Tab-separated table of C-alpha atoms (C1' of nucleotides) in Angstrom:
chain	number	residue	atom	x	y	z
A	91	MET	CA	113.291	132.906	83.702
A	92	PRO	CA	115.822	131.482	81.276
A	93	ALA	CA	116.510	127.781	81.624
A	94	LEU	CA	120.206	128.621	81.696
A	95	PRO	CA	121.088	131.786	83.645
A	96	LYS	CA	123.144	134.334	81.698
A	97	PRO	CA	126.275	135.456	83.578
A	98	LEU	CA	126.756	139.159	84.193
A	99	PRO	CA	129.646	140.510	82.089
A	100	ARG	CA	132.861	141.763	83.657
A	101	SER	CA	131.925	145.324	82.703
A	102	PHE	CA	129.050	145.074	85.175
A	103	PHE	CA	131.610	145.136	88.000
A	104	GLU	CA	133.817	147.955	86.701
A	105	PRO	CA	131.902	150.901	88.241
A	106	SER	CA	132.194	152.028	91.853
A	107	ALA	CA	131.245	149.548	94.572
A	108	ARG	CA	128.350	151.816	95.516
A	109	GLN	CA	126.934	151.641	92.016
A	110	VAL	CA	127.511	147.910	91.652
A	111	ALA	CA	125.890	147.158	95.020
A	112	ARG	CA	122.778	149.025	93.978
A	113	SER	CA	122.548	147.366	90.576
A	114	LEU	CA	123.114	143.868	91.984
A	115	LEU	CA	119.755	143.976	93.759
A	116	GLY	CA	117.372	141.730	91.818
A	117	GLN	CA	120.204	139.820	90.103
A	118	LEU	CA	120.970	136.142	90.691
A	119	LEU	CA	123.574	134.222	92.632
A	120	CYS	CA	123.982	130.818	90.971
A	121	ARG	CA	125.715	127.598	91.865
A	122	ARG	CA	126.129	124.371	89.974
A	123	THR	CA	124.947	121.351	91.977
A	124	GLU	CA	124.390	117.670	91.311
A	125	ALA	CA	120.671	118.510	91.230
A	126	GLY	CA	121.040	121.308	88.664
A	127	ILE	CA	121.726	125.014	89.075
A	128	ALA	CA	120.646	126.498	92.409
A	129	THR	CA	119.755	130.199	92.245
A	130	ALA	CA	118.788	132.985	94.612
A	131	ARG	CA	117.845	136.607	94.086
A	132	ILE	CA	119.998	139.249	95.760
A	133	VAL	CA	117.960	141.422	98.139
A	134	GLU	CA	120.623	143.026	100.355
A	135	ALA	CA	124.210	144.121	99.681
A	136	GLU	CA	126.826	146.506	101.054
A	137	ALA	CA	129.543	148.507	99.284
A	138	TYR	CA	133.114	148.727	100.607
A	139	LEU	CA	135.135	151.392	98.897
A	140	GLY	CA	138.812	150.630	99.297
A	141	LEU	CA	141.540	153.054	100.298
A	142	ASP	CA	139.068	155.822	101.187
A	143	ASP	CA	136.915	153.626	103.428
A	144	PRO	CA	138.197	152.877	106.971
A	145	ALA	CA	135.681	150.018	107.254
A	146	ALA	CA	137.039	148.207	104.194
A	147	HIS	CA	139.514	145.332	104.460
A	148	SER	CA	141.500	147.002	101.692
A	149	TYR	CA	141.835	150.304	103.600
A	150	LYS	CA	145.474	149.751	104.583
A	151	GLY	CA	146.523	148.378	101.211
A	152	PRO	CA	147.118	144.901	99.808
A	153	THR	CA	147.868	141.931	102.080
A	154	GLU	CA	147.836	138.191	101.517
A	155	ARG	CA	144.272	138.036	102.800
A	156	ASN	CA	142.742	140.804	100.653
A	157	ALA	CA	144.845	140.391	97.500
A	158	VAL	CA	141.814	139.572	95.345
A	159	LEU	CA	140.363	143.021	96.006
A	160	PHE	CA	143.225	144.668	94.142
A	161	GLY	CA	142.834	142.376	91.153
A	162	PRO	CA	140.383	142.544	88.243
A	163	PRO	CA	136.638	143.010	88.831
A	164	GLY	CA	134.083	140.216	89.028
A	165	HIS	CA	136.082	137.897	91.277
A	166	ALA	CA	135.110	136.332	94.607
A	167	TYR	CA	136.626	137.667	97.827
A	168	VAL	CA	135.782	135.197	100.609
A	169	TYR	CA	137.067	135.725	104.124
A	170	PHE	CA	136.841	133.852	107.419
A	171	ILE	CA	135.321	135.702	110.367
A	172	TYR	CA	134.703	135.135	114.096
A	173	GLY	CA	136.442	131.786	114.006
A	174	ARG	CA	133.499	130.021	112.374
A	175	TYR	CA	131.927	131.860	109.450
A	176	PHE	CA	132.628	133.023	105.930
A	177	CYS	CA	131.555	136.206	104.146
A	178	PHE	CA	131.299	136.510	100.377
A	179	ASN	CA	132.095	139.579	98.249
A	180	VAL	CA	132.607	140.401	94.581
A	181	SER	CA	135.494	142.653	93.554
A	182	CYS	CA	134.692	145.877	91.689
A	183	GLN	CA	136.551	148.461	89.625
A	184	PRO	CA	139.592	147.841	87.393
A	185	ALA	CA	142.707	146.077	88.735
A	186	GLY	CA	144.504	148.335	91.201
A	187	LYS	CA	141.291	149.720	92.717
A	188	ALA	CA	139.950	147.754	95.651
A	189	GLY	CA	136.184	148.290	95.893
A	190	CYS	CA	133.922	145.327	96.615
A	191	VAL	CA	130.335	144.385	97.414
A	192	LEU	CA	129.383	142.176	100.373
A	193	PHE	CA	126.344	139.951	99.847
A	194	ARG	CA	124.135	140.164	102.933
A	195	ALA	CA	120.908	138.380	101.968
A	196	VAL	CA	119.439	136.389	99.088
A	197	GLU	CA	116.020	134.942	98.328
A	198	PRO	CA	116.267	131.285	97.228
A	199	ILE	CA	114.544	130.721	93.872
A	200	ALA	CA	115.600	127.423	92.266
A	201	ASN	CA	116.714	124.198	93.941
A	202	LYS	CA	115.672	125.607	97.300
A	203	ASP	CA	115.774	122.181	98.885
A	204	TRP	CA	119.431	121.763	98.006
A	205	LEU	CA	120.229	125.196	99.427
A	206	ARG	CA	118.246	124.521	102.582
A	207	ARG	CA	119.968	121.199	103.097
A	208	GLN	CA	123.442	122.706	102.645
A	209	ARG	CA	122.578	125.507	105.024
A	210	ALA	CA	121.394	123.038	107.657
A	211	ILE	CA	124.419	120.773	107.303
A	212	ALA	CA	126.856	123.680	107.563
A	213	ALA	CA	125.094	125.068	110.628
A	214	GLY	CA	124.686	121.668	112.248
A	215	ILE	CA	120.928	121.991	112.641
A	216	SER	CA	117.872	120.229	111.299
A	217	PRO	CA	116.559	121.484	107.901
A	218	ASP	CA	113.017	121.753	109.185
A	219	LYS	CA	114.087	124.100	111.951
A	220	LEU	CA	115.019	126.647	109.272
A	221	SER	CA	112.531	129.335	108.268
A	222	GLU	CA	111.880	130.435	104.679
A	223	ASN	CA	114.490	133.178	104.914
A	224	PHE	CA	117.272	130.741	105.685
A	225	ALA	CA	119.741	132.627	103.458
A	226	SER	CA	119.336	136.071	105.038
A	227	GLY	CA	122.656	137.023	106.575
A	228	PRO	CA	126.129	137.165	104.989
A	229	SER	CA	127.339	133.917	106.541
A	230	ARG	CA	123.997	132.159	106.255
A	231	LEU	CA	124.016	132.604	102.490
A	232	CYS	CA	127.562	131.239	102.392
A	233	GLN	CA	126.331	128.157	104.232
A	234	ALA	CA	123.389	127.730	101.838
A	235	PHE	CA	125.638	127.981	98.778
A	236	GLY	CA	128.535	126.086	100.331
A	237	ILE	CA	130.881	129.024	99.870
A	238	THR	CA	134.248	128.780	101.647
A	239	ARG	CA	137.535	130.623	101.310
A	240	PRO	CA	139.635	127.564	100.397
A	241	GLU	CA	137.198	126.552	97.651
A	242	HIS	CA	136.006	129.856	96.252
A	243	ASN	CA	138.304	132.786	97.034
A	244	GLY	CA	139.586	134.324	93.806
A	245	LEU	CA	137.018	132.572	91.594
A	246	ASP	CA	135.869	134.364	88.438
A	247	LEU	CA	132.162	134.982	89.031
A	248	THR	CA	131.447	135.936	85.407
A	249	LYS	CA	131.975	132.402	84.066
A	250	ARG	CA	129.291	129.750	84.232
A	251	ASP	CA	131.898	126.998	84.378
A	252	SER	CA	133.257	128.445	87.608
A	253	GLY	CA	130.403	126.583	89.285
A	254	LEU	CA	129.593	129.735	91.270
A	255	PHE	CA	128.623	132.856	89.321
A	256	LEU	CA	126.414	135.928	89.133
A	257	ALA	CA	123.703	136.160	86.483
A	258	GLU	CA	120.996	138.372	85.108
A	259	GLY	CA	117.979	138.183	87.374
A	260	PRO	CA	114.311	139.102	87.208
A	261	GLY	CA	115.010	142.534	88.709
A	262	LEU	CA	112.533	144.160	91.058
A	263	SER	CA	108.841	143.363	91.264
A	264	ARG	CA	106.222	146.057	91.193
A	265	GLY	CA	106.100	147.677	94.585
A	266	GLU	CA	109.579	146.635	95.637
A	267	LYS	CA	111.626	149.648	96.687
A	268	VAL	CA	115.350	150.019	97.251
A	269	ALA	CA	116.371	151.536	100.574
A	270	THR	CA	119.802	152.682	101.747
A	271	GLY	CA	121.279	153.015	105.206
A	272	PRO	CA	124.352	152.458	107.368
A	273	ARG	CA	126.230	149.200	107.014
A	274	ILE	CA	125.738	146.483	109.637
A	275	GLY	CA	128.292	145.317	112.175
A	276	ILE	CA	131.096	147.811	111.600
A	277	LYS	CA	132.562	150.441	113.927
A	278	ASP	CA	134.565	152.661	111.575
A	279	ASN	CA	132.802	154.908	109.086
A	280	ARG	CA	129.413	153.936	110.493
A	281	GLU	CA	127.512	156.851	108.982
A	282	ALA	CA	128.117	156.173	105.296
A	283	PRO	CA	124.856	154.966	103.669
A	284	LEU	CA	126.440	152.125	101.717
A	285	ARG	CA	123.945	149.378	102.512
A	286	PHE	CA	121.295	148.657	99.881
A	287	PHE	CA	118.256	146.452	100.422
A	288	LEU	CA	114.650	145.901	99.382
A	289	LEU	CA	112.433	147.716	101.858
A	290	ALA	CA	110.506	145.371	104.185
A	291	HIS	CA	111.389	142.356	102.058
A	292	PRO	CA	110.888	139.131	104.078
A	293	HIS	CA	114.311	137.787	103.127
A	294	VAL	CA	116.094	140.825	104.568
A	295	SER	CA	116.301	139.898	108.210
A	296	PRO	CA	114.646	142.087	110.830
A	297	PRO	CA	115.241	144.425	112.576
A	298	HIS	CA	117.276	145.736	109.643
A	299	ASN	CA	114.685	145.226	106.926
A	300	SER	CA	112.693	148.392	107.484
A	301	ARG	CA	115.129	150.803	109.062
A	302	LEU	CA	116.938	153.367	106.979
B	280	DA	C1'	109.359	141.494	118.661
B	281	DT	C1'	114.343	142.856	121.259
B	282	DC	C1'	118.638	142.027	123.854
B	283	DA	C1'	122.832	139.686	125.816
B	284	DT	C1'	126.096	136.138	125.572
B	285	DG	C1'	129.502	132.892	124.104
B	286	DA	C1'	131.714	130.143	120.504
B	287	DT	C1'	136.014	130.185	117.868
B	288	DG	C1'	140.490	131.049	115.002
B	289	DC	C1'	142.658	134.089	111.518
B	290	DT	C1'	144.856	138.579	111.034
B	291	DG	C1'	148.872	142.299	110.999
C	94	DA	C1'	142.977	142.653	120.528
C	95	DG	C1'	139.603	142.786	117.465
C	96	DC	C1'	136.647	141.025	114.158
C	97	DA	C1'	131.741	143.118	107.556
C	98	DT	C1'	128.351	136.709	112.608
C	99	DC	C1'	125.055	133.452	114.402
C	100	DA	C1'	122.270	130.405	117.528
C	101	DT	C1'	120.321	130.273	121.702
C	102	DG	C1'	117.814	131.568	125.615
C	103	DA	C1'	115.692	135.213	128.468
C	104	DT	C1'	112.549	138.794	128.524
C	105	DT	C1'	108.309	142.147	127.135
DNA sequence: ATCATGATGCTG
DNA sequence: AGCATCATGATT
């Protein structure tokens, strides 16, 4: 692993959300902290397509909330959900097209203690009550990385000096296999196999880690 | 392991 | 009204 993670270029996020979601598996989510750069490997992600996808926030066109999705690729779309949680996405496709990828689970790699502590503070629980897969779940990973809408929505995720960015990762280990299946927690367009994850990986939370 | 429930506030 | 969720507690 490089001492300094190399940010993914904007062109990485120009293809369709489906393609970007698939290629983000094995890449790194990085955050600058007072203890150094905290990193985690992406093991689960979902694609949301835009105007053709009834499940997407952008389905009905631009609003104040989803404006980032219609902007240039490689930017953070962070939204507030269920009155308590945040979810974190990266915008895809050129400006005007609204695809995005939702991050659903990451595997902490560097500065795990910092991530664990943030996760515990945000959730209001004790750090030692958390299991190893404490960043598996879209809002859990936001807690671990301290991602919030007021602080991070609209951020350029291709720049290291953004403090939060996406970088080239180690990819997939031997034996790790990508699986696809229906997205979690939505009612519209349930069938579409737009969820991508590493099969049976311990940081993809059960019961969704082995089902297609 | 699975399942049900409630917390909580922004959105159009 | 509904929501791209989570922690908890009951149950097998």
